[in-house]
Tab-separated table of N, CA, C and O in Angstrom:
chain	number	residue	atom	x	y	z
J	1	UNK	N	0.850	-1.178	0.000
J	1	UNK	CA	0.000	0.000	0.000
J	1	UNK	C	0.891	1.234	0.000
J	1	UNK	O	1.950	1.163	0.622
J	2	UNK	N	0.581	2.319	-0.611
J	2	UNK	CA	1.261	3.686	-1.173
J	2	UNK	C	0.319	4.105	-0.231
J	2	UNK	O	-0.715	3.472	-0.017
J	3	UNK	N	0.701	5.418	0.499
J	3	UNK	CA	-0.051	6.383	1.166
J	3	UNK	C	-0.496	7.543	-0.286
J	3	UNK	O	-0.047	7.470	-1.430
J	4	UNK	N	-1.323	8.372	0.165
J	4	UNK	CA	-1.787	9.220	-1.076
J	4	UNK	C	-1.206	10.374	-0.462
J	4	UNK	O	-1.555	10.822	0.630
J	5	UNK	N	-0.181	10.907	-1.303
J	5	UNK	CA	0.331	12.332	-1.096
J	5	UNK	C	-1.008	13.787	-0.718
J	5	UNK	O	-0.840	14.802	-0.042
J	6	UNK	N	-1.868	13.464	-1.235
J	6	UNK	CA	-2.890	14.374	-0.957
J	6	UNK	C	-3.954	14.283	0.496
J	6	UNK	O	-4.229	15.002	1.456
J	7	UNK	N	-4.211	13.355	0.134
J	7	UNK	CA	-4.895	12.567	1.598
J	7	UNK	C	-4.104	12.013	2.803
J	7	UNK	O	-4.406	10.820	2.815
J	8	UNK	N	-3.342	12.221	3.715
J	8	UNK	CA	-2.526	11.241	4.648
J	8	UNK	C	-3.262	10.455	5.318
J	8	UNK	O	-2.659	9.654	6.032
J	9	UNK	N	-4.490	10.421	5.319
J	9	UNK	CA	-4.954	9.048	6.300
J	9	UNK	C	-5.629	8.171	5.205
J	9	UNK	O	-6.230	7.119	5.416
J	10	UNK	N	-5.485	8.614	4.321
J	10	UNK	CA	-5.280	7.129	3.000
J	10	UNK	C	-4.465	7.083	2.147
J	10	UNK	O	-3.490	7.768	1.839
J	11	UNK	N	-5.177	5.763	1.586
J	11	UNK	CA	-4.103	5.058	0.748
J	11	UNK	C	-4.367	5.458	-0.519
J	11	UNK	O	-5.483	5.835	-0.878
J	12	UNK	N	-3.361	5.399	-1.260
J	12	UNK	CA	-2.959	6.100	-2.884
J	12	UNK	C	-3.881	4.635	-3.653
J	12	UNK	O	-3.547	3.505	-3.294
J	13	UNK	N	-5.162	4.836	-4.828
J	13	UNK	CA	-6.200	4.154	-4.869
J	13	UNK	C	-5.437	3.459	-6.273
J	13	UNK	O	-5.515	4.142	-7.294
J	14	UNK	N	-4.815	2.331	-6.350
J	14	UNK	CA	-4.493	1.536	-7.310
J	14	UNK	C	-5.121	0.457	-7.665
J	14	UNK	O	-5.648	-0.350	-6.899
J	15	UNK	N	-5.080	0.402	-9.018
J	15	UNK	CA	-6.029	-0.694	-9.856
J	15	UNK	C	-5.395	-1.845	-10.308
J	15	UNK	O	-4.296	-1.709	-10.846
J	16	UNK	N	-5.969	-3.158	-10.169
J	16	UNK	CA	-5.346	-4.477	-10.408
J	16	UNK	C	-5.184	-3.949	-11.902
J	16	UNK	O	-5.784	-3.068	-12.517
J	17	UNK	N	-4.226	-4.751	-12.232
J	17	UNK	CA	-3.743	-4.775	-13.988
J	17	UNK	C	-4.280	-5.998	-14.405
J	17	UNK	O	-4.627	-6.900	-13.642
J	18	UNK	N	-4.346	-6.016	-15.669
J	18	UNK	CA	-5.332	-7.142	-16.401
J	18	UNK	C	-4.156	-8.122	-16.170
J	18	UNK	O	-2.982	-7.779	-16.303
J	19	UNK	N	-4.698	-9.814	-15.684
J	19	UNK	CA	-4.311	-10.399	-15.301
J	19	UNK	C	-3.808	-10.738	-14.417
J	19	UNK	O	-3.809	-11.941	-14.156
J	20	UNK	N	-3.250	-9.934	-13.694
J	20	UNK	CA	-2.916	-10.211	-12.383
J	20	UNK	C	-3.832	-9.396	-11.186
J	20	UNK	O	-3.544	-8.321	-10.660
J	21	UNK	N	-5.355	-10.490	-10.858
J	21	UNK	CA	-5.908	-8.837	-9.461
J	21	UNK	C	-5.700	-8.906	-8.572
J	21	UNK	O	-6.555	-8.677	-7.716
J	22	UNK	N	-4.122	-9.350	-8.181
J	22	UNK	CA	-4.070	-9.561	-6.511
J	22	UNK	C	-3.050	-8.295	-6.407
J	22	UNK	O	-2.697	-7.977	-5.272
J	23	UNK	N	-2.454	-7.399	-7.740
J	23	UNK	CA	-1.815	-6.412	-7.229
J	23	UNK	C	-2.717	-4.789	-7.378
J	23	UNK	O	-2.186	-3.700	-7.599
J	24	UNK	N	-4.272	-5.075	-7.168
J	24	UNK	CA	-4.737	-3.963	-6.749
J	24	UNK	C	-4.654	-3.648	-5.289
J	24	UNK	O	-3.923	-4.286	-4.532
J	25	UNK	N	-5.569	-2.450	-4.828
J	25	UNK	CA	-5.829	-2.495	-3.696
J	25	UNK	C	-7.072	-2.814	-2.814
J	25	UNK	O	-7.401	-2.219	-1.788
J	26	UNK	N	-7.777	-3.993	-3.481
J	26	UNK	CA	-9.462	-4.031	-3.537
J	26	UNK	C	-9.757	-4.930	-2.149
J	26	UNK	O	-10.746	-4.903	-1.417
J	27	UNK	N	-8.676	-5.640	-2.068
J	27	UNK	CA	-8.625	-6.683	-0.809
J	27	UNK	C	-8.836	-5.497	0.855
J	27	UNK	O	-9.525	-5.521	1.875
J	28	UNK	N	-7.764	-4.593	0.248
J	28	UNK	CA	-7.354	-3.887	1.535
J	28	UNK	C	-8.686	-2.923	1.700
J	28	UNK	O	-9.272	-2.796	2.775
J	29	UNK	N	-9.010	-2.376	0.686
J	29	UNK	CA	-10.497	-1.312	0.336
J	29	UNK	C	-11.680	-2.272	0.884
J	29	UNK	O	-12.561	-1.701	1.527
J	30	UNK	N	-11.790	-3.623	0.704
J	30	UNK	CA	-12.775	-4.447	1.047
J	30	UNK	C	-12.695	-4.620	2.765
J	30	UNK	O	-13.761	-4.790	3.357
J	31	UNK	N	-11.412	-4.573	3.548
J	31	UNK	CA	-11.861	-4.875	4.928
J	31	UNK	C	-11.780	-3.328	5.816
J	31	UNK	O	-12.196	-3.189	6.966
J	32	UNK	N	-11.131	-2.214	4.958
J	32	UNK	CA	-10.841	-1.282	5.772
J	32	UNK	C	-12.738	-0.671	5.425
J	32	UNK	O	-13.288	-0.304	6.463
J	33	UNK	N	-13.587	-0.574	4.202
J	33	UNK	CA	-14.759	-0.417	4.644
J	33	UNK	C	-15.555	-1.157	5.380
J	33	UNK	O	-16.502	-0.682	6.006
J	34	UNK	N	-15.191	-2.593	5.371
J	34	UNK	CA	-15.924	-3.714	6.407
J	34	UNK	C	-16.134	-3.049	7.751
J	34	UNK	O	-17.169	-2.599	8.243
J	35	UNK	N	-14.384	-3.119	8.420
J	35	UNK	CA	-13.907	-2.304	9.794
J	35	UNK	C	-14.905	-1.077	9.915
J	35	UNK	O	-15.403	-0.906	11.028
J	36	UNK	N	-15.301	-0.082	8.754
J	36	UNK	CA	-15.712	1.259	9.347
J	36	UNK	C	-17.349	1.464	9.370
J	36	UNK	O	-18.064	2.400	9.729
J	37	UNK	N	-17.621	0.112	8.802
J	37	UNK	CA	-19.069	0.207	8.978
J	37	UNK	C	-20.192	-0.620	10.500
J	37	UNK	O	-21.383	-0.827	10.734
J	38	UNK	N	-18.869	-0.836	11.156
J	38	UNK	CA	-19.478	-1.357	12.634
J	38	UNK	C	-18.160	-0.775	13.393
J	38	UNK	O	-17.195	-1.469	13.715
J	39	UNK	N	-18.249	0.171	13.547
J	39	UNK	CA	-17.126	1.241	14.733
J	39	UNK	C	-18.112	0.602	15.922
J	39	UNK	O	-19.289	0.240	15.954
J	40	UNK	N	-16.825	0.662	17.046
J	40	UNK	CA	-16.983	0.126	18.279
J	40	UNK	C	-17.780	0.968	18.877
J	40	UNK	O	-17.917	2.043	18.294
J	41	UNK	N	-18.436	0.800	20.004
J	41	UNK	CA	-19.332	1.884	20.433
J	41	UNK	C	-18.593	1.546	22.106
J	41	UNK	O	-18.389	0.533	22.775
J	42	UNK	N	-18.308	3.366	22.311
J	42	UNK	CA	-17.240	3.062	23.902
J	42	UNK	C	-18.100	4.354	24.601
J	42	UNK	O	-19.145	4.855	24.185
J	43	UNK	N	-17.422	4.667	25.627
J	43	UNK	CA	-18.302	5.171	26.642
J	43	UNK	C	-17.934	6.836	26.093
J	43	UNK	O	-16.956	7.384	25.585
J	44	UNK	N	-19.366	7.272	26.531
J	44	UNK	CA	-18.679	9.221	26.487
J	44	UNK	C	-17.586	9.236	26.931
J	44	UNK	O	-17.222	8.279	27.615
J	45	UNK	N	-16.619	10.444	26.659
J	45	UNK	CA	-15.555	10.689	27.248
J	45	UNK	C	-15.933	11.886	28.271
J	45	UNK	O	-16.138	12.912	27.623
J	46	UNK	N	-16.065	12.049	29.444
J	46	UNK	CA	-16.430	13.021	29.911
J	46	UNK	C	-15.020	13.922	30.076
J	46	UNK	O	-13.817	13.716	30.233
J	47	UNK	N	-15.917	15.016	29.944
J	47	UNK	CA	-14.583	16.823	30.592
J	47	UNK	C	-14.083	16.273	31.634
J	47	UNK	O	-14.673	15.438	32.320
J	48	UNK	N	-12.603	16.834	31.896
J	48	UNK	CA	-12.048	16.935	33.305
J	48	UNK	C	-12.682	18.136	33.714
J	48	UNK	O	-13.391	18.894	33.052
J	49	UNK	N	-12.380	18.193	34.725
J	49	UNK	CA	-12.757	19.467	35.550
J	49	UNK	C	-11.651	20.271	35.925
J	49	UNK	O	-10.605	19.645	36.095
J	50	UNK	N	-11.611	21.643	36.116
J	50	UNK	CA	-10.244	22.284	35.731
J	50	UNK	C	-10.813	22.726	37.489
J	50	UNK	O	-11.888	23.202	37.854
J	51	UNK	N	-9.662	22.355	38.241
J	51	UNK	CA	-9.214	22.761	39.582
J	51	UNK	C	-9.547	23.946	39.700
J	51	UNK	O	-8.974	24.609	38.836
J	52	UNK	N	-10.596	24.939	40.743
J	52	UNK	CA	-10.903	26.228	41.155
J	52	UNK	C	-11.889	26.419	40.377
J	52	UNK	O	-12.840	26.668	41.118
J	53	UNK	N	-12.456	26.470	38.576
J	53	UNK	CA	-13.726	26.451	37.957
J	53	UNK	C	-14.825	26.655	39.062
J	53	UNK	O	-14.780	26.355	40.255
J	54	UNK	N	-15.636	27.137	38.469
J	54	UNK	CA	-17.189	27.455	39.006
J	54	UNK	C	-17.828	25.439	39.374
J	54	UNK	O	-18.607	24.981	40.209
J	55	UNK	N	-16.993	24.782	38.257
J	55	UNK	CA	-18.068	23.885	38.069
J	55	UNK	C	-17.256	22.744	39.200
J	55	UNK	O	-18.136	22.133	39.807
J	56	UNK	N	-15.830	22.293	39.646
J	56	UNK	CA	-15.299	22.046	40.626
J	56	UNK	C	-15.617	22.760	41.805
J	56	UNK	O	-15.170	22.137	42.768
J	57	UNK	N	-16.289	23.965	42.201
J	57	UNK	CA	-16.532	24.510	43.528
J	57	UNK	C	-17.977	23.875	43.575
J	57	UNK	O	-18.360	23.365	44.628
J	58	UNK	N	-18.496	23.887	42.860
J	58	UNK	CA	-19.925	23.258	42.884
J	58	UNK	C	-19.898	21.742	43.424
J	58	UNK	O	-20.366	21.367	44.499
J	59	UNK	N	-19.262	20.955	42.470
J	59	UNK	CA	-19.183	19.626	42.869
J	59	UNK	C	-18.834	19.112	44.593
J	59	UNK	O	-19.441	18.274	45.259
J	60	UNK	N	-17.309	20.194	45.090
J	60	UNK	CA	-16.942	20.295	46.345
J	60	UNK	C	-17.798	20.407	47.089
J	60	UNK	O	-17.581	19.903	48.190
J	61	UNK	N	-19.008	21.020	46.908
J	61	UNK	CA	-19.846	22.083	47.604
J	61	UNK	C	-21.381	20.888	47.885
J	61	UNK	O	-22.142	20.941	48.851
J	62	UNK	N	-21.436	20.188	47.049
J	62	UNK	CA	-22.428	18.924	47.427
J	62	UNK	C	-22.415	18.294	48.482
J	62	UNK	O	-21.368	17.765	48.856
J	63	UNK	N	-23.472	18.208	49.147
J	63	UNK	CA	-23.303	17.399	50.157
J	63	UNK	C	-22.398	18.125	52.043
J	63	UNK	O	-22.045	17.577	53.088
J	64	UNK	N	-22.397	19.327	51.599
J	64	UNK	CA	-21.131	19.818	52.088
J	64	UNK	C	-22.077	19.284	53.851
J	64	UNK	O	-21.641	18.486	54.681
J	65	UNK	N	-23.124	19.900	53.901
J	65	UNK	CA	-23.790	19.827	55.292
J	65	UNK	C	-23.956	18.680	55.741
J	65	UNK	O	-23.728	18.387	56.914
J	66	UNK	N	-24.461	17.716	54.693
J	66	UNK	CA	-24.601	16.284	55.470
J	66	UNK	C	-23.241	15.444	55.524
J	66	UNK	O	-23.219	14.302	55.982
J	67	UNK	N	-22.184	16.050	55.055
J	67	UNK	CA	-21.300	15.580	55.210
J	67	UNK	C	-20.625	16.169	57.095
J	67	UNK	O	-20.447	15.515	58.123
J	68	UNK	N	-20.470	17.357	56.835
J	68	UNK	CA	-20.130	17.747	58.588
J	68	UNK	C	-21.113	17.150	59.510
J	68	UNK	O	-20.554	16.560	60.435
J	69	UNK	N	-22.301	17.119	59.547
J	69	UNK	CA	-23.327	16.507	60.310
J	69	UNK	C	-22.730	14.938	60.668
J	69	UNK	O	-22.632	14.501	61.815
J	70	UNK	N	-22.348	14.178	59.398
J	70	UNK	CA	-22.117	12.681	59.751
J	70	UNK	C	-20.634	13.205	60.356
J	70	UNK	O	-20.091	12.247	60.907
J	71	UNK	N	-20.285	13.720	60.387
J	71	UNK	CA	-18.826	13.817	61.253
J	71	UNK	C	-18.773	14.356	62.478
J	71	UNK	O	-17.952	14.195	63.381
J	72	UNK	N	-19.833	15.078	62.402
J	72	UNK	CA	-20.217	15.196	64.025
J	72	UNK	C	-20.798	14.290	65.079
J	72	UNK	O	-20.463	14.164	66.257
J	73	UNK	N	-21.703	13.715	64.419
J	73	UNK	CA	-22.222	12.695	64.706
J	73	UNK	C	-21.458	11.581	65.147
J	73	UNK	O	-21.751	10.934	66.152
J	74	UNK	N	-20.081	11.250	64.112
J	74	UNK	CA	-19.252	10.308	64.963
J	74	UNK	C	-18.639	10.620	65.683
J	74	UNK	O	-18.438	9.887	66.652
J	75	UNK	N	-18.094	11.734	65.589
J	75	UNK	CA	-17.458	11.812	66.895
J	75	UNK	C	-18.241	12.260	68.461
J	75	UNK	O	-17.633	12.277	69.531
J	76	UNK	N	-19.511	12.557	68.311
J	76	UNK	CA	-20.520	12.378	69.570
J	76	UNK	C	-20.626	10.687	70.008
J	76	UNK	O	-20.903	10.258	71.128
J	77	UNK	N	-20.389	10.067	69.057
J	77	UNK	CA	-20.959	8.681	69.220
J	77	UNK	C	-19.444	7.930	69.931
J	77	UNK	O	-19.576	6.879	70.558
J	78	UNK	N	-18.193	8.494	69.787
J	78	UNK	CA	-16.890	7.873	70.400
J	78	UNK	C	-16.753	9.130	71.820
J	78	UNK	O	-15.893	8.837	72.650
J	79	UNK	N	-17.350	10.111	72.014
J	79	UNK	CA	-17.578	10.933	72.290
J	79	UNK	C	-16.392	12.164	72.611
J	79	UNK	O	-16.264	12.854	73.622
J	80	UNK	N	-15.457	12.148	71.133
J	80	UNK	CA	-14.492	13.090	71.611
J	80	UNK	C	-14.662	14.432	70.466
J	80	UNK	O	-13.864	15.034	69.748
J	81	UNK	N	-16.041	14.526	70.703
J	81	UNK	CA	-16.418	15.804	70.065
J	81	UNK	C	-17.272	16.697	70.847
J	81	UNK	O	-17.217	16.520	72.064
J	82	UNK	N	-18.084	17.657	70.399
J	82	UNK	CA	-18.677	19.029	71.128
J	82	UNK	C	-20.227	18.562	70.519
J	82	UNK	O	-20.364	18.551	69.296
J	83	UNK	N	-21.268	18.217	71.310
J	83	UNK	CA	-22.546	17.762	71.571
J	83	UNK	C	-23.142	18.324	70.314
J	83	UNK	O	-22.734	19.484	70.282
J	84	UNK	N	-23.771	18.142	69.435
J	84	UNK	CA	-24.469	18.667	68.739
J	84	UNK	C	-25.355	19.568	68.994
J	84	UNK	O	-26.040	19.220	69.955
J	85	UNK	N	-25.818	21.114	68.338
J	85	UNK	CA	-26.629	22.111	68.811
J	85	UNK	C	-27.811	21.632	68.358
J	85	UNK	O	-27.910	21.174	67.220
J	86	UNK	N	-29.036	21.701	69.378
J	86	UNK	CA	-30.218	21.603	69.376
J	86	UNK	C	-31.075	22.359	68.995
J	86	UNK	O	-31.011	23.294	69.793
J	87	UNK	N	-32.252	22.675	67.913
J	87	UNK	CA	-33.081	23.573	67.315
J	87	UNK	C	-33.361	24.631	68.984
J	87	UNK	O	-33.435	24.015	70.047
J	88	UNK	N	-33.479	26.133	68.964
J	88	UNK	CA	-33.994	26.447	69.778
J	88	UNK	C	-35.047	27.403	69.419
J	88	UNK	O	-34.920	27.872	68.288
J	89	UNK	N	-36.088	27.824	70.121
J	89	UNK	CA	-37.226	28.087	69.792
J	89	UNK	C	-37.090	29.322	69.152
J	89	UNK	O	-36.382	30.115	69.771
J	90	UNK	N	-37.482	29.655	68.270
J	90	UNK	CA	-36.897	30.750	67.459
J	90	UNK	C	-37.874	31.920	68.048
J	90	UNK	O	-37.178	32.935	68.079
J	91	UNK	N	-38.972	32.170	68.451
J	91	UNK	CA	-39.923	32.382	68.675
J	91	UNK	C	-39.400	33.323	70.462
J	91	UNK	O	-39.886	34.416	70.752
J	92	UNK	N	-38.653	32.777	71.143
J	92	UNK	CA	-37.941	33.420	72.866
J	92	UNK	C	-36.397	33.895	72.146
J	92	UNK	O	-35.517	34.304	72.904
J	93	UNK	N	-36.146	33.815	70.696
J	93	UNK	CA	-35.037	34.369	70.170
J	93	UNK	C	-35.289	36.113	69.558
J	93	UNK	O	-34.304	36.850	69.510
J	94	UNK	N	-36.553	36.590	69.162
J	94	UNK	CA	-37.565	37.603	69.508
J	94	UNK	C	-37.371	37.336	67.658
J	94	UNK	O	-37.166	38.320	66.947
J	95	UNK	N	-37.459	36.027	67.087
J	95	UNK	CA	-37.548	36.642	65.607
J	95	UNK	C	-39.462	35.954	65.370
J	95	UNK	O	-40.068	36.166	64.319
């Protein structure tokens, strides 16, 4: 196979000569369209996320409360933390 000076991701398109057709390129044309007519099917590629972005502070930012809550929580439960604050009546708070 000749690459095609014009095209680089193909091949330079040669024709069997009478009598001999094993020096075309019809063999190679026959499996490289075979190959491109069932392309593999793979997963999205998802974006990275660029460190500091709007869209990384967001992600950080999920969960942020129930995450301190369960950490308070364990350490009330081994008990080498500070008691959890209790709702107080908002109402003797004068709001």
């Amino acid at each position: 196979m000749i690459n095609d000076p014009d095209r680089l991701e193909d091949v330079l398109k040669v024709d069997a000569t009478e009598g001999d057709p094993m020096s075309g390129d019809d063999a190679y044309d026959m499996v490289r369209y075979g190959l491109m007519s069932r392309p593999l099917i793979t997963d999205a590629v998802k974006p990275k996320e660029i460190v500091g972005s709007k869209e990384w502070y967001a992600k950080q930012a999920e969960g942020i409360w129930e995450r301190e809550a369960e950490q308070i929580r364990r350490r009330q439960e081994h008990g080498d933390g500070m008691p959890w604050p209790e709702m107080q009546d908002l109402g003797s708070m004068g709001f």
